CSV table of C-alpha atoms and ligand atoms in Angstrom, one decimal:
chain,number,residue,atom,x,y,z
A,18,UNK,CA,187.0,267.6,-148.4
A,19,UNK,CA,183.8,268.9,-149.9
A,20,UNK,CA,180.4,268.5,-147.9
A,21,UNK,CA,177.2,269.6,-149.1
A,22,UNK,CA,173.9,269.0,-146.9
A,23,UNK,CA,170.0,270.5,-148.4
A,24,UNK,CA,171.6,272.5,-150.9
A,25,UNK,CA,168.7,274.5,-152.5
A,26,UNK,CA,169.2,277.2,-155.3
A,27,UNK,CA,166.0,279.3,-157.2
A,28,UNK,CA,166.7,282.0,-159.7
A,29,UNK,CA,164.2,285.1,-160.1
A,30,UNK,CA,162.6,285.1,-162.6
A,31,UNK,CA,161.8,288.6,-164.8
A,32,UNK,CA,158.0,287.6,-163.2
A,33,UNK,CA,159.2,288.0,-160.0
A,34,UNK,CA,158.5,284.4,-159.2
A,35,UNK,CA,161.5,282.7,-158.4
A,36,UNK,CA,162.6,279.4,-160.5
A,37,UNK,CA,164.2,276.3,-158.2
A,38,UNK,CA,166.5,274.5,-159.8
A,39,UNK,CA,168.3,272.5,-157.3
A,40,UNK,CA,167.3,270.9,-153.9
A,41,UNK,CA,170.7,268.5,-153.1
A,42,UNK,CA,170.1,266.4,-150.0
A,43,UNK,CA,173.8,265.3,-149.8
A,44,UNK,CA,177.2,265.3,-151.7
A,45,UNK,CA,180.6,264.9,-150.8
A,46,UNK,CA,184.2,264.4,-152.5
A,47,UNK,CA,186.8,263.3,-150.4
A,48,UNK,CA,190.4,264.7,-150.6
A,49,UNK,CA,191.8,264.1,-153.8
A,50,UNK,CA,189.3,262.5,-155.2
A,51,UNK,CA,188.4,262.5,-158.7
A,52,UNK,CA,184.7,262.6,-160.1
A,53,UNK,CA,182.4,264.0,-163.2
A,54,UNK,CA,179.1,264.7,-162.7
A,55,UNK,CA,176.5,264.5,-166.1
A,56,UNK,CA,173.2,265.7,-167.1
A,57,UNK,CA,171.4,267.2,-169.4
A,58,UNK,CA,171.3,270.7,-170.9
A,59,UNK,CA,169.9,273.4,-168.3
A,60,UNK,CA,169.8,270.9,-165.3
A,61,UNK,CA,172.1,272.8,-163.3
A,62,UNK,CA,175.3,271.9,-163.8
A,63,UNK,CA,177.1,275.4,-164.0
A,64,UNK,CA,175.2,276.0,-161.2
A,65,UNK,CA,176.4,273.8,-158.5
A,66,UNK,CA,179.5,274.3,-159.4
A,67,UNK,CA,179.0,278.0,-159.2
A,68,UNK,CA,177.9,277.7,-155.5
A,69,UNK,CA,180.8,275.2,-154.3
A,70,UNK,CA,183.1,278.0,-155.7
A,71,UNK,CA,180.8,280.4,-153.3
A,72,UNK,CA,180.1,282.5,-157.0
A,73,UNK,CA,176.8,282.4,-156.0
A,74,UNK,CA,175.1,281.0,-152.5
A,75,UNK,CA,172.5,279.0,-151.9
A,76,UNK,CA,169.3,279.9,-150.3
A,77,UNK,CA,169.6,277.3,-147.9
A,78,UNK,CA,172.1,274.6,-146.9
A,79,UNK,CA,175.6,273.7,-146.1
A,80,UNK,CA,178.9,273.6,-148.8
A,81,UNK,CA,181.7,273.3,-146.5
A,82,UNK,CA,185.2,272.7,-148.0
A,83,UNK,CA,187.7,271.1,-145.2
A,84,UNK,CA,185.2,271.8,-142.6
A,85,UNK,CA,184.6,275.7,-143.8
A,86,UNK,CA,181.0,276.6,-144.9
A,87,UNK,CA,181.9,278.9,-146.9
A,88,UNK,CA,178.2,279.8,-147.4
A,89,UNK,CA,178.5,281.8,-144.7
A,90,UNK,CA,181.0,283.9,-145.5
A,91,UNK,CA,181.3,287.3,-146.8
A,92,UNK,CA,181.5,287.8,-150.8
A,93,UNK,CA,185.2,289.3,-150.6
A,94,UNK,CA,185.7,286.3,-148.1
A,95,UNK,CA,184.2,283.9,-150.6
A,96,UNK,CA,186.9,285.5,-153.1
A,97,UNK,CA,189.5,285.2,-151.1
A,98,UNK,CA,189.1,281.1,-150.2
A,99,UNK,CA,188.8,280.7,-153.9
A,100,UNK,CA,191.4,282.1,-154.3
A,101,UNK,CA,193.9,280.2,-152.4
A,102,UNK,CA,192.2,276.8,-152.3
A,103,UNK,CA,190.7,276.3,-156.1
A,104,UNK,CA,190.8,276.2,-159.1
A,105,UNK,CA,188.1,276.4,-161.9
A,106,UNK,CA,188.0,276.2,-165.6
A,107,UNK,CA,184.9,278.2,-166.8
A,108,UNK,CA,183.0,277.1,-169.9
A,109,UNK,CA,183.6,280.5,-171.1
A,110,UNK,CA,187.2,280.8,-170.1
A,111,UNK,CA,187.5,284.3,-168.6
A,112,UNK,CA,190.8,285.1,-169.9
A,113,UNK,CA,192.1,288.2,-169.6
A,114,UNK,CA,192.1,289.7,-172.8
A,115,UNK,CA,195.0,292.2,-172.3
A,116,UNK,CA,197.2,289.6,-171.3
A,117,UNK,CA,199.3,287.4,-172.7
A,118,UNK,CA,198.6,283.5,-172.5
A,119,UNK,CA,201.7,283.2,-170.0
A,120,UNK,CA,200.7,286.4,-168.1
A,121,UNK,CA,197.1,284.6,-168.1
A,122,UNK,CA,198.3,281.6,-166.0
A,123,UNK,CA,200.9,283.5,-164.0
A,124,UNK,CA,198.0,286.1,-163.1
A,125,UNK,CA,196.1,282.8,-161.3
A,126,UNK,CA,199.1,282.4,-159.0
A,127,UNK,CA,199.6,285.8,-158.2
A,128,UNK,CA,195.9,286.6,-156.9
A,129,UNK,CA,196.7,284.2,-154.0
A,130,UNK,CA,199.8,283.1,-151.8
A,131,UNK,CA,202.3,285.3,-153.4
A,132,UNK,CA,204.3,283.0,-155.2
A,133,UNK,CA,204.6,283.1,-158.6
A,134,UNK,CA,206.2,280.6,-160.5
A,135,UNK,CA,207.2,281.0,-163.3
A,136,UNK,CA,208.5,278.0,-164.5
A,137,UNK,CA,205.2,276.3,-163.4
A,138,UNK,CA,203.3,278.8,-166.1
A,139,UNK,CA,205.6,277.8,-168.8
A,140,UNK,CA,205.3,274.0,-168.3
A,141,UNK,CA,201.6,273.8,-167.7
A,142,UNK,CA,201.4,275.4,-171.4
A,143,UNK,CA,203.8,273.3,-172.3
A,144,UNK,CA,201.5,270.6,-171.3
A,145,UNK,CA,198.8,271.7,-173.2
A,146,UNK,CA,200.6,272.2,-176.3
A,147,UNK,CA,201.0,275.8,-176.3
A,148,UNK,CA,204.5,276.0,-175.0
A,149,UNK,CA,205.0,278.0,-178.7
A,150,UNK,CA,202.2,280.6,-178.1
A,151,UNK,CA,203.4,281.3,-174.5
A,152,UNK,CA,203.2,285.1,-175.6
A,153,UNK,CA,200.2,285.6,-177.8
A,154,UNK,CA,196.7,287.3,-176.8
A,155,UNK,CA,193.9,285.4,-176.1
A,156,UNK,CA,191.9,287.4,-179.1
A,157,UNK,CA,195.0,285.7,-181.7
A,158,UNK,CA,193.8,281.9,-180.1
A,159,UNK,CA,191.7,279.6,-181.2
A,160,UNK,CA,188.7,278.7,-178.8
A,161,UNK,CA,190.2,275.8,-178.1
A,162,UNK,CA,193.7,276.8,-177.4
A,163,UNK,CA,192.3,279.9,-175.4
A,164,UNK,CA,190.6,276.6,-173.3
A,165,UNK,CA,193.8,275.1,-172.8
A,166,UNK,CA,195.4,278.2,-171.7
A,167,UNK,CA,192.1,278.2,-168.7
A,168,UNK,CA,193.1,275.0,-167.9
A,169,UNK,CA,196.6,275.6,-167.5
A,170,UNK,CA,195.5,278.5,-165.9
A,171,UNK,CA,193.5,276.9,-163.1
A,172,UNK,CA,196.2,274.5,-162.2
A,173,UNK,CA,198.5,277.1,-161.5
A,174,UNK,CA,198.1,277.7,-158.0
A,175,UNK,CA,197.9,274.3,-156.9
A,176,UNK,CA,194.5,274.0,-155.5
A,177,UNK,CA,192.8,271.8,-153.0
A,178,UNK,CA,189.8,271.3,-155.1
A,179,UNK,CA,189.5,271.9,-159.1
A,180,UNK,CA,186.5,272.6,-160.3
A,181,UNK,CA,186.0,271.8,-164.4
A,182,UNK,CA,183.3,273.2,-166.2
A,183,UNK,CA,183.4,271.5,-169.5
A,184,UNK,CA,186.9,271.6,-170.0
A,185,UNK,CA,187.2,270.1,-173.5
A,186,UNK,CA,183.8,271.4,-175.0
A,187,UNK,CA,186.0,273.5,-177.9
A,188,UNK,CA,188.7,270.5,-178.5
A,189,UNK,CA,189.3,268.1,-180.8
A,190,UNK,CA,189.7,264.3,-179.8
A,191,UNK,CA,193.4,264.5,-179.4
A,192,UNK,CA,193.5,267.8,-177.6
A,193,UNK,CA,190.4,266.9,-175.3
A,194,UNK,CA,192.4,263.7,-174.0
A,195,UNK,CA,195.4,265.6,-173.5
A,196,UNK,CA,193.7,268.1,-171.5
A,197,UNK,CA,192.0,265.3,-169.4
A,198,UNK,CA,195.3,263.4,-169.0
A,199,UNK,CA,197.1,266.8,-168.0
A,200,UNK,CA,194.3,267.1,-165.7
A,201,UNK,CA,194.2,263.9,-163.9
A,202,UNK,CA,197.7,263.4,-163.7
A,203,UNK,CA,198.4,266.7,-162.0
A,204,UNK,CA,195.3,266.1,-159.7
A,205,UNK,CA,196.6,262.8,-159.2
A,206,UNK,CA,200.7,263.8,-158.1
A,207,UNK,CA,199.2,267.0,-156.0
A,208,UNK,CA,196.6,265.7,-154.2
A,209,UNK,CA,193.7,267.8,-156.1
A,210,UNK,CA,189.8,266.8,-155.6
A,211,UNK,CA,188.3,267.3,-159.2
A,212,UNK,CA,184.9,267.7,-160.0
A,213,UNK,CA,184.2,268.4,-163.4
A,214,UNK,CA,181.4,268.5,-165.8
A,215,UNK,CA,181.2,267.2,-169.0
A,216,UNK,CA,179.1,266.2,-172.3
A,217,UNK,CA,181.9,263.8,-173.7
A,218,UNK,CA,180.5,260.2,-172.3
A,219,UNK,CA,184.1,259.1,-173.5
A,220,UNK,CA,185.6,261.9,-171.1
A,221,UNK,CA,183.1,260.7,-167.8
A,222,UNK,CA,183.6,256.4,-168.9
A,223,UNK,CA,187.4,256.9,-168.1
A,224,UNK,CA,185.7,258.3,-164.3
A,225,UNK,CA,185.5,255.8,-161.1
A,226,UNK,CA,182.7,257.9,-160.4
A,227,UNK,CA,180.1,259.6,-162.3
A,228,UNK,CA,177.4,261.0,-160.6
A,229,UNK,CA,174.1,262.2,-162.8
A,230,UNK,CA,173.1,265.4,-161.8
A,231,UNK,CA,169.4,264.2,-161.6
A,232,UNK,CA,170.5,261.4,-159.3
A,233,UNK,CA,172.0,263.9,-157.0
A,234,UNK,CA,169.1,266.8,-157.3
A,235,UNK,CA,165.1,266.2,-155.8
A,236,UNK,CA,164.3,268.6,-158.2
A,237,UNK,CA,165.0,267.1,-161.1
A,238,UNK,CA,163.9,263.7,-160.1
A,239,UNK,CA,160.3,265.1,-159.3
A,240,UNK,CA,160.8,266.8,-162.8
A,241,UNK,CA,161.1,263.8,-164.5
A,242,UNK,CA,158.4,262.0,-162.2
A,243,UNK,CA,155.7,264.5,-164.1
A,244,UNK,CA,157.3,264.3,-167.6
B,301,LIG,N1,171.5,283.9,-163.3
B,301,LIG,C1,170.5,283.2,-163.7
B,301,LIG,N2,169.2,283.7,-163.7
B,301,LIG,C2,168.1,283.0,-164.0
B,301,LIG,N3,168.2,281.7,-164.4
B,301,LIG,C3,169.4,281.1,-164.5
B,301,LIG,C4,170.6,281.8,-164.1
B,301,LIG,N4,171.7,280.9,-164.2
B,301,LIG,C5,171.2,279.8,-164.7
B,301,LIG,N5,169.8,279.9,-164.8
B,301,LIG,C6,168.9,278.8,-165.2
B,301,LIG,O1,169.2,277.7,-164.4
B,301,LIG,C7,169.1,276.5,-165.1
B,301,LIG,C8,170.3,275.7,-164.9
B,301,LIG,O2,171.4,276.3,-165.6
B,301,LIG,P1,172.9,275.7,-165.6
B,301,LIG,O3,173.7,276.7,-166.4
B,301,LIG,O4,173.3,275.4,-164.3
B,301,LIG,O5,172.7,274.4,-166.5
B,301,LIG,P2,173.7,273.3,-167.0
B,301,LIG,O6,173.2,272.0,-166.5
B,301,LIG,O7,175.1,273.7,-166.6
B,301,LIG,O8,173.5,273.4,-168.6
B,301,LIG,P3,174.5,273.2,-169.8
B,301,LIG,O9,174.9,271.7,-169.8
B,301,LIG,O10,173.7,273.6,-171.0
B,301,LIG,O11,175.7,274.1,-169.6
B,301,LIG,C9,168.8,276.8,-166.6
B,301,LIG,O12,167.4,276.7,-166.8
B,301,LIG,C10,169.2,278.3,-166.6
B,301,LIG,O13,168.4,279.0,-167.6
């Protein structure tokens, strides 16, 4: 479902030198799979999953999602895939402030496939507890609550591939297993590849797989070769 093949990815620095800060030979997920990938602070993360939702390309290398490298397409073309065929919870949620939390998650469906359903919206907020603030601003939320309306609102289009930055970073214990069971289990009956990254070892040890980052990346292993 998702290929990558010599992924590499620098950032410029204000120098003008350029930063690397991945070099991944290989990864794949297979359709509706589910995974978490680990790793410390600042190891790149955010980024890969930046670049398998084409927010950013690489500098070199494949990402192809059901045969697609979408690398190669155009940024409005890269918007558009993402569109239709993922989801992704930010770390920093990118809720619309104007909105309401329902308008929030209906807004995700109706950027792609025109269909809106609303009776989707209301139960995925039901879901994560918020079927009472259906109709309040983001700015009236908690952090966590505005982080369970992302999720909600990333599983509203029913995506190929779900991409999961941190998902319960702002939760407490009982909300951050209730958002991981909401997001399994909807992976799970619709077929959804999930990759998502977290900090919460109790989160990943309920994973098949769990892929460190450095394991994955060249960079950081030669990184920790010199430490
Ligand atoms: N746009 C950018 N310009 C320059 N450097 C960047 C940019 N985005 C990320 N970086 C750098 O790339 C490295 C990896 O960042 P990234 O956000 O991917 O890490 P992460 O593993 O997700 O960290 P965390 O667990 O703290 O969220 C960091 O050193 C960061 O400072």
């Amino acid at each position: 479902m998702l290929h990558l093949e010599n992924v590499k990815k620098s950032f410029r620095l204000p120098t003008g030198n350029r930063m690397p800060i991945l070099d991944v030979p290989r990864f794949d997920v297979a359709a509706a799979e589910q995974m978490v990938i680990v790793g410390r602070s600042g190891c790149g993360k955010s980024t890969l999953l930046h670049l398998i939702a084409g927010i950013g390309t690489p500098d070199s290398g494949v990402i192809a999602i059901n045969g697609l490298d979408i690398s190669r397409l155009s940024e409005d073309g890269r918007d558009r895939f993402r569109a239709e065929v993922m989801g992704y919870v930010f770390q920093t949620f990118n809720l619309l402030q104007g909105f309401t939390a329902l308008e929030n998650v209906i807004l995700g469906m109706s950027f792609s496939k025109g269909r809106v359903d609303h009776g989707r919206a209301h139960d995925l907020l039901d879901r994560v507890g918020l079927g009472h603030r259906l109709h309040s601003y983001p700015r009236t939320l908690s952090v966590g609550e505005q982080q369970r309306v992302a999720v909600a609102r990333a599983l509203a289009n029913r995506p190929k591939l779900l991409l999961a930055d941190e998902p319960t970073a702002n939760v407490d214990p009982a909300n951050q297993q209730s958002i991981v069971d909401l997001i399994r289990q909807t992976c799970q009956e619709e077929e959804i590849s999930l990759v998502m990254v977290t900090h919460a070892m109790e989160v990943a040890e309920q994973f098949q797989r769990v892929e460190p980052l450095e394991k994955l990346n060249l960079l950081a292993q030669a990184k920790k070769a010199h430490a």
